Coordinates of C-alpha atoms and ligand atoms in Angstrom, one line a residue:
M30 CA -31.5 56.6 213.4
R31 CA -32.0 53.7 211.0
F32 CA -34.8 52.4 213.1
G33 CA -36.4 55.8 213.0
A34 CA -36.2 55.9 209.2
V35 CA -37.7 52.4 208.9
F36 CA -40.4 53.3 211.3
L37 CA -41.1 56.5 209.3
I38 CA -41.4 54.6 206.0
L39 CA -43.7 52.0 207.6
A40 CA -45.9 54.8 208.9
L41 CA -45.9 56.5 205.6
A42 CA -46.9 53.3 203.9
I43 CA -49.9 52.9 206.3
L44 CA -50.9 56.5 205.6
A45 CA -50.6 56.2 201.9
S46 CA -53.1 53.3 202.1
G47 CA -55.6 55.7 203.7
E48 CA -56.0 53.8 206.9
Q49 CA -56.0 55.3 210.4
F50 CA -52.5 55.8 211.8
S51 CA -52.1 53.5 214.7
Y52 CA -50.7 54.8 218.0
R53 CA -50.4 51.2 219.2
N54 CA -47.7 51.0 222.0
Y55 CA -47.0 54.7 221.8
K56 CA -46.4 55.8 225.4
V57 CA -46.8 59.1 227.1
F58 CA -44.0 59.9 229.6
K59 CA -44.4 62.5 232.3
V60 CA -41.0 64.0 233.0
Q61 CA -40.1 66.2 235.9
H62 CA -37.7 69.1 235.5
S63 CA -37.2 72.1 237.7
T64 CA -35.1 74.6 235.8
R65 CA -35.3 76.2 232.4
E66 CA -31.9 74.7 231.5
E67 CA -33.1 71.2 232.3
Y68 CA -36.2 71.7 230.2
M69 CA -34.1 72.9 227.3
V70 CA -31.7 69.9 227.5
L71 CA -34.8 67.6 227.4
R72 CA -36.4 69.5 224.6
Q73 CA -33.3 69.6 222.4
W74 CA -32.6 65.9 222.9
A75 CA -36.2 64.9 222.3
E76 CA -36.5 67.0 219.2
K77 CA -33.4 65.4 217.7
I78 CA -35.1 62.0 217.6
G79 CA -38.4 63.6 216.6
I80 CA -40.7 63.0 219.6
D81 CA -43.8 64.9 220.4
F82 CA -44.2 67.3 223.3
W83 CA -47.8 67.5 224.5
D84 CA -46.8 70.1 227.0
R85 CA -43.8 70.9 229.1
H86 CA -43.9 67.6 231.0
R87 CA -45.9 65.1 228.9
I88 CA -44.2 63.6 225.9
M89 CA -45.5 61.1 223.5
V90 CA -42.8 58.6 222.5
R91 CA -43.1 56.2 219.6
P92 CA -42.2 52.5 220.3
D93 CA -38.8 52.4 218.5
V94 CA -37.2 55.1 220.7
Q95 CA -38.8 54.4 224.0
E96 CA -35.8 52.5 225.4
Q97 CA -33.4 55.1 224.1
F98 CA -35.5 57.9 225.7
A99 CA -35.8 56.1 229.0
A100 CA -32.0 55.5 229.1
F101 CA -31.4 59.2 228.4
L102 CA -33.7 60.2 231.2
E103 CA -32.0 57.9 233.6
A104 CA -28.5 58.9 232.6
R105 CA -29.5 62.6 233.2
N106 CA -31.3 61.9 236.4
F107 CA -34.7 63.1 235.2
S108 CA -37.4 61.5 237.2
Y109 CA -40.3 60.3 235.1
E110 CA -43.4 58.1 235.0
I111 CA -45.3 56.5 232.1
I112 CA -48.8 57.9 232.3
I113 CA -50.2 56.3 229.2
E114 CA -49.1 52.8 228.3
D115 CA -50.8 52.6 224.9
V116 CA -52.1 55.8 223.3
E117 CA -54.0 53.8 220.7
V118 CA -56.4 52.5 223.4
T119 CA -57.5 56.1 224.2
V120 CA -57.7 57.2 220.6
E121 CA -59.8 54.2 219.6
A122 CA -62.3 54.9 222.4
E123 CA -62.6 58.5 221.3
R124 CA -63.1 57.6 217.7
K125 CA -65.7 55.1 218.5
Y126 CA -67.7 57.5 220.6
N127 CA -67.7 60.2 217.9
E128 CA -68.6 57.8 215.1
E129 CA -71.4 56.3 217.2
Y130 CA -72.7 59.8 218.1
I131 CA -72.8 61.0 214.5
R132 CA -74.5 57.8 213.4
A133 CA -77.2 58.0 216.2
K134 CA -77.8 61.7 215.4
K135 CA -78.3 61.0 211.7
L136 CA -80.8 58.2 212.6
S137 CA -82.7 60.5 215.0
G138 CA -83.0 63.2 212.3
R139 CA -82.2 65.9 214.9
S140 CA -80.8 68.9 213.2
T141 CA -80.2 71.3 216.1
V142 CA -76.6 71.7 217.2
D143 CA -75.2 69.9 220.1
F144 CA -72.0 70.2 222.1
E145 CA -71.8 66.5 222.9
H146 CA -69.5 65.5 220.1
F147 CA -66.7 67.0 218.1
W148 CA -68.0 68.3 214.8
R149 CA -66.4 67.4 211.5
L150 CA -65.5 70.2 209.1
D151 CA -68.7 69.7 207.0
E152 CA -70.9 70.0 210.1
I153 CA -69.1 73.2 211.1
Y154 CA -69.4 74.8 207.7
N155 CA -73.0 73.8 207.3
Y156 CA -73.7 75.3 210.7
L157 CA -72.0 78.6 209.8
D158 CA -74.0 78.8 206.5
E159 CA -77.2 78.1 208.4
L160 CA -76.5 80.9 210.8
E161 CA -75.9 83.3 207.9
A162 CA -79.2 82.3 206.3
E163 CA -81.1 82.6 209.5
Y164 CA -79.5 85.7 211.0
P165 CA -78.6 87.9 208.0
Q166 CA -79.0 91.0 210.3
L167 CA -76.0 89.7 212.3
V168 CA -73.9 87.2 210.4
N169 CA -71.8 87.2 207.3
V170 CA -69.9 84.1 206.3
E171 CA -67.2 84.3 203.7
T172 CA -64.8 81.8 202.0
V173 CA -61.6 83.7 202.4
G174 CA -59.2 81.1 201.0
T175 CA -58.5 77.6 199.9
T176 CA -56.1 75.0 201.4
H177 CA -53.6 72.8 199.6
E178 CA -56.1 70.0 199.5
G179 CA -58.7 72.3 198.1
R180 CA -60.9 72.8 201.2
P181 CA -62.5 76.3 201.7
I182 CA -61.3 78.4 204.6
K183 CA -64.2 80.2 206.1
A184 CA -64.5 83.3 208.2
I185 CA -67.6 84.5 210.1
T186 CA -68.2 88.1 211.0
I187 CA -70.7 89.0 213.6
S188 CA -72.0 92.5 213.8
K189 CA -75.2 94.3 214.5
N190 CA -74.5 96.1 211.2
G191 CA -75.8 93.2 209.1
G192 CA -72.7 91.1 209.8
Q193 CA -70.5 93.8 208.1
I194 CA -67.7 95.5 210.0
D195 CA -68.0 99.3 209.5
G196 CA -65.5 100.5 212.1
S197 CA -68.1 101.9 214.5
R198 CA -67.4 99.3 217.1
P199 CA -64.2 97.7 218.5
V200 CA -63.4 94.5 216.6
I201 CA -62.2 91.3 218.1
F202 CA -60.3 88.9 215.8
M203 CA -60.0 85.3 216.6
D204 CA -58.2 82.3 215.1
A205 CA -58.9 78.8 216.3
G206 CA -57.9 75.4 215.1
V207 CA -54.7 76.6 213.6
H208 CA -53.3 73.4 215.2
A209 CA -55.2 70.4 213.9
R210 CA -55.4 68.3 217.0
E211 CA -56.7 71.0 219.3
W212 CA -60.3 70.1 218.8
A213 CA -61.6 71.8 222.0
A214 CA -60.3 75.2 220.7
I215 CA -62.7 74.8 217.8
S216 CA -65.6 73.5 219.8
S217 CA -65.2 76.3 222.3
T218 CA -65.1 78.9 219.6
L219 CA -68.3 77.4 218.0
Y220 CA -69.9 77.4 221.4
F221 CA -69.2 81.1 221.6
I222 CA -70.6 81.8 218.1
H223 CA -73.7 79.8 218.9
E224 CA -74.4 81.7 222.1
V225 CA -73.8 85.2 220.7
V226 CA -75.8 84.6 217.5
E227 CA -78.6 82.4 218.6
H228 CA -79.1 84.2 222.0
Y229 CA -78.4 87.6 220.5
Y230 CA -81.2 89.3 222.5
E231 CA -79.2 88.6 225.7
F232 CA -76.1 90.2 224.3
E233 CA -77.4 93.2 222.4
D234 CA -76.0 95.7 224.8
D235 CA -73.1 93.5 225.8
L236 CA -71.0 91.3 223.5
L237 CA -72.8 92.8 220.4
E238 CA -71.5 96.2 221.3
R239 CA -68.3 94.6 219.8
D240 CA -67.8 93.2 216.3
W241 CA -66.3 89.8 215.7
V242 CA -64.1 88.4 213.0
I243 CA -63.6 84.7 213.6
V244 CA -61.7 82.0 211.6
P245 CA -63.0 79.0 213.6
V246 CA -61.1 76.3 211.7
G247 CA -57.7 77.9 210.8
N248 CA -56.3 74.6 209.4
P249 CA -59.1 72.6 207.7
D250 CA -56.9 70.0 206.0
G251 CA -55.1 69.2 209.3
Y252 CA -58.4 69.2 211.2
E253 CA -59.9 66.6 208.9
Y254 CA -56.7 64.6 208.9
S255 CA -56.7 64.5 212.7
H256 CA -60.2 62.9 212.4
T257 CA -59.6 60.5 209.6
N258 CA -56.0 59.5 209.9
Q259 CA -53.9 60.7 212.8
R260 CA -55.5 62.0 215.9
F261 CA -52.5 64.0 217.1
W262 CA -51.6 65.7 213.8
R263 CA -50.6 69.3 214.4
K264 CA -49.6 71.0 211.1
N265 CA -51.3 71.6 207.8
R266 CA -51.0 69.0 205.0
V267 CA -48.7 70.5 202.4
P268 CA -46.1 68.0 201.1
V269 CA -42.7 69.4 202.3
S270 CA -40.4 66.6 201.2
I271 CA -40.6 63.1 199.8
L272 CA -41.0 61.9 203.3
C273 CA -43.0 64.5 205.2
Y274 CA -46.0 66.7 205.2
G275 CA -47.0 69.8 207.0
V276 CA -46.0 73.3 208.1
D277 CA -46.8 74.4 211.6
L278 CA -49.0 77.4 210.8
N279 CA -48.2 78.9 214.2
R280 CA -44.6 79.2 213.2
N281 CA -45.3 80.6 209.7
F282 CA -46.4 84.2 210.5
P283 CA -44.1 86.9 209.2
F284 CA -42.7 88.2 212.4
E285 CA -39.4 86.9 213.8
W286 CA -40.0 83.9 211.5
A287 CA -37.2 81.4 211.8
L288 CA -36.0 78.7 209.3
I289 CA -35.9 75.2 210.7
T290 CA -34.0 72.8 208.5
N291 CA -35.7 69.7 209.7
V292 CA -38.8 69.8 207.6
C293 CA -40.3 66.8 209.3
S294 CA -40.3 68.5 212.7
D295 CA -43.7 69.1 214.2
T296 CA -42.8 72.8 214.5
Y297 CA -41.4 73.3 211.0
G298 CA -42.3 76.9 210.1
G299 CA -42.4 76.5 206.3
P300 CA -39.9 77.4 203.5
S301 CA -40.5 81.1 204.0
A302 CA -42.5 83.5 206.2
G303 CA -46.2 83.6 205.4
S304 CA -45.7 80.8 202.8
E305 CA -49.0 79.0 203.6
P306 CA -52.4 79.8 202.3
E307 CA -53.9 79.3 205.8
T308 CA -51.5 81.9 207.2
Q309 CA -52.1 84.3 204.3
V310 CA -55.8 84.2 204.9
I311 CA -55.4 85.4 208.5
M312 CA -52.9 88.0 207.5
N313 CA -55.2 89.4 204.8
L314 CA -58.2 89.5 207.0
L315 CA -56.3 91.2 209.7
E316 CA -55.1 93.8 207.3
R317 CA -58.6 94.3 206.0
Y318 CA -59.9 95.2 209.5
Q319 CA -56.6 96.4 210.9
S320 CA -57.7 99.9 212.0
S321 CA -60.6 98.6 214.0
V322 CA -59.1 95.4 215.6
Q323 CA -58.5 96.0 219.3
L324 CA -58.0 92.5 220.5
Y325 CA -56.5 89.4 218.8
L326 CA -57.1 86.0 220.3
A327 CA -55.3 82.9 219.1
V328 CA -57.4 80.0 220.6
H329 CA -55.4 76.8 221.3
T330 CA -55.3 73.9 223.7
W331 CA -54.2 73.1 226.2
G332 CA -52.8 74.1 229.7
D333 CA -55.2 76.7 231.2
M334 CA -53.1 79.6 230.2
I335 CA -53.6 83.2 229.2
L336 CA -50.4 84.2 227.3
Y337 CA -49.3 87.6 226.2
P338 CA -46.6 88.6 223.6
Y339 CA -43.8 88.5 222.7
G340 CA -43.0 84.9 222.8
Y341 CA -40.2 84.6 220.3
A342 CA -37.2 85.4 222.5
W343 CA -35.7 84.6 225.9
P344 CA -35.2 86.7 228.1
F345 CA -38.6 87.8 226.8
I346 CA -39.3 91.1 225.2
P347 CA -42.7 92.3 226.5
V348 CA -45.2 94.3 224.5
D349 CA -45.1 98.0 225.4
N350 CA -48.4 97.8 227.2
E351 CA -47.5 94.7 229.2
A352 CA -49.2 96.0 232.4
E353 CA -52.4 96.4 230.5
H354 CA -52.2 92.9 229.1
I355 CA -51.6 91.5 232.6
A356 CA -54.5 93.4 234.0
M357 CA -56.8 92.2 231.2
G358 CA -55.5 88.7 231.6
N359 CA -56.1 88.7 235.3
R360 CA -59.7 89.9 235.0
A361 CA -60.3 87.1 232.5
K362 CA -58.8 84.7 234.9
D363 CA -61.1 85.9 237.6
A364 CA -64.1 85.5 235.3
V365 CA -63.2 81.9 234.4
T366 CA -62.5 81.2 238.1
A367 CA -66.0 82.4 238.9
A368 CA -67.2 80.1 236.1
G369 CA -65.7 77.1 237.9
N370 CA -62.2 76.8 236.7
P371 CA -59.6 78.2 239.1
N372 CA -56.6 76.7 237.2
Y373 CA -55.8 79.5 234.7
V374 CA -52.5 81.3 234.9
V375 CA -51.5 84.6 233.2
G376 CA -48.1 85.2 231.8
N377 CA -45.7 85.9 229.0
S378 CA -45.7 83.0 226.6
A379 CA -41.9 82.6 226.4
E380 CA -41.8 82.7 230.2
I381 CA -44.5 80.3 231.2
L382 CA -44.7 78.1 228.1
Y383 CA -41.7 78.2 225.8
I384 CA -40.1 80.3 223.1
A385 CA -41.8 80.1 219.7
S386 CA -41.4 82.5 216.8
G387 CA -43.7 83.2 213.8
A388 CA -46.8 82.8 215.9
S389 CA -50.1 84.6 215.2
D390 CA -50.2 86.4 218.6
D391 CA -46.8 87.9 218.1
Y392 CA -47.6 88.8 214.5
A393 CA -50.8 90.6 215.5
A394 CA -49.0 92.5 218.3
S395 CA -46.2 93.5 215.8
T396 CA -48.8 95.0 213.4
G397 CA -49.9 97.4 216.2
I398 CA -53.1 95.6 217.4
P399 CA -53.4 96.9 221.0
Y400 CA -54.1 93.6 222.7
A401 CA -53.1 90.1 221.7
F402 CA -53.2 86.8 223.6
T403 CA -52.9 83.1 223.0
L404 CA -55.3 81.1 225.1
E405 CA -54.4 77.6 226.0
L406 CA -57.8 76.2 227.0
T407 CA -58.4 73.4 229.4
G408 CA -57.1 70.0 228.5
G409 CA -58.5 66.7 229.4
G410 CA -58.7 63.0 228.5
S411 CA -55.6 61.0 229.0
G412 CA -53.1 63.3 227.4
G413 CA -54.6 66.8 227.1
F414 CA -55.7 67.2 223.5
D415 CA -58.4 64.6 223.7
L416 CA -60.9 66.3 226.0
P417 CA -63.7 63.8 226.5
P418 CA -66.9 64.9 224.6
E419 CA -68.8 65.1 227.8
R420 CA -66.7 68.1 228.7
I421 CA -67.1 70.1 225.5
E422 CA -69.9 72.2 226.9
E423 CA -68.3 72.8 230.2
V424 CA -65.0 74.0 228.6
G425 CA -67.1 76.0 226.1
K426 CA -69.0 77.8 228.9
Q427 CA -65.8 78.6 230.8
T428 CA -64.0 79.8 227.7
F429 CA -67.0 82.0 226.9
E430 CA -66.4 83.9 230.1
I431 CA -62.8 84.6 229.1
F432 CA -63.9 85.9 225.7
R433 CA -66.6 88.0 227.3
S434 CA -64.4 89.5 230.0
M435 CA -61.7 90.5 227.6
A436 CA -64.1 91.9 225.0
M437 CA -66.0 93.9 227.6
D438 CA -62.7 95.3 229.0
L439 CA -62.0 97.1 225.7
Ligands
LIG24 O1 -46.6 76.3 220.4 C1 -47.6 77.0 220.1 O2 -47.8 77.4 218.9 C2 -48.6 77.4 221.1 N1 -48.8 76.3 222.0 S1 -49.5 74.9 221.5 O3 -49.4 73.9 222.6 N2 -51.1 75.2 221.3 O4 -48.9 74.5 220.3 C3 -48.1 78.6 221.9 C4 -47.9 79.8 221.1 C5 -47.5 81.0 222.1 N3 -47.1 82.2 221.3 C6 -45.9 82.5 221.1 N4 -44.9 81.9 221.6 N5 -45.7 83.6 220.4
LIG25 ZN1 -51.8 75.1 219.5

């Protein structure tokens, strides 16, 4: 405990100085467990000492608790291996690639978009504004809110009706990047926007028979922070105590919201339901288009999963039209399989991932949106969140087929 506190203060001191957080000697453990009970034991214990689950099996552990964690695993007979010895090595390589890419691109004077590096927030926002200027018959970009640190939150609407939703076509609502570190969720959403808008003549009788409301960066402060300071940051950047920052926006929606007393937890859901500006923006937009929205997609990484609500309880409480969700999910799975990725699974989020309350998919379903899913896109890299830039386009293309299949199913 004391070590933990000292470690935290050191980490905070580094962050206050504005330097990149170092993951030096952080390790990723891959732990086997075969029952839900075993998993819950592991999760409860790990959350007590504040370590970070990357998925059900891979857990990033900071140096000061590694011994303690290994001892716990051994005492409880969990078998495990260490799959990353030093997380900093992978983070540094990724950072170097991205910085080098942006530098070279600036020198070359190329202004067209690429899917070879992860775009920073200003690149994303400039691109959205360019689309609006170039395709006014199709695109409308609006600043719908402001974050704690003063960054705009932008939404793009795509509609043959001059970018305005008029209720004559089914609307698909998407949030992406609500979790800061899930960069490939954002890049895949941008890939989709790019395709539909810039190749609109291919999609006039297809994807553009639907209207789209998209918040491509649901957590701008967190996204920038994951680029500049701490690669695996998840939450937003509101100060929540003298020691900690951040609310998990995907625990902050006002449906089955739950109070977590540990404000430093990576899944802290905020002081009250819907407390965060980033959450309110999505709630307000959803309300604005409520009667036309047929499908809600929360775009996350990672795990190759198509998840349907509700995910707040176990045993899980399915949405009324569970069978229809499964059918739509399975058709999307077939589409992405045909596009070269046979790994997707379809299921209820509490069943095949874990219980989580206050998430946007559950909230959307609770307001009566007929279909709602969370997509956990393909992971990569050493740990899952750090998909190598060479694979941005491949994952973008595969994800496109999921979006397309679901949209055309409506
Ligand atoms: O934990 C989450 O918010 C999502 N997974 S992630 O690894 N991207 O953080 C899953 C949310 C699933 N939805 C519900 N449980 N309602
Ligand atoms: Zn996520």
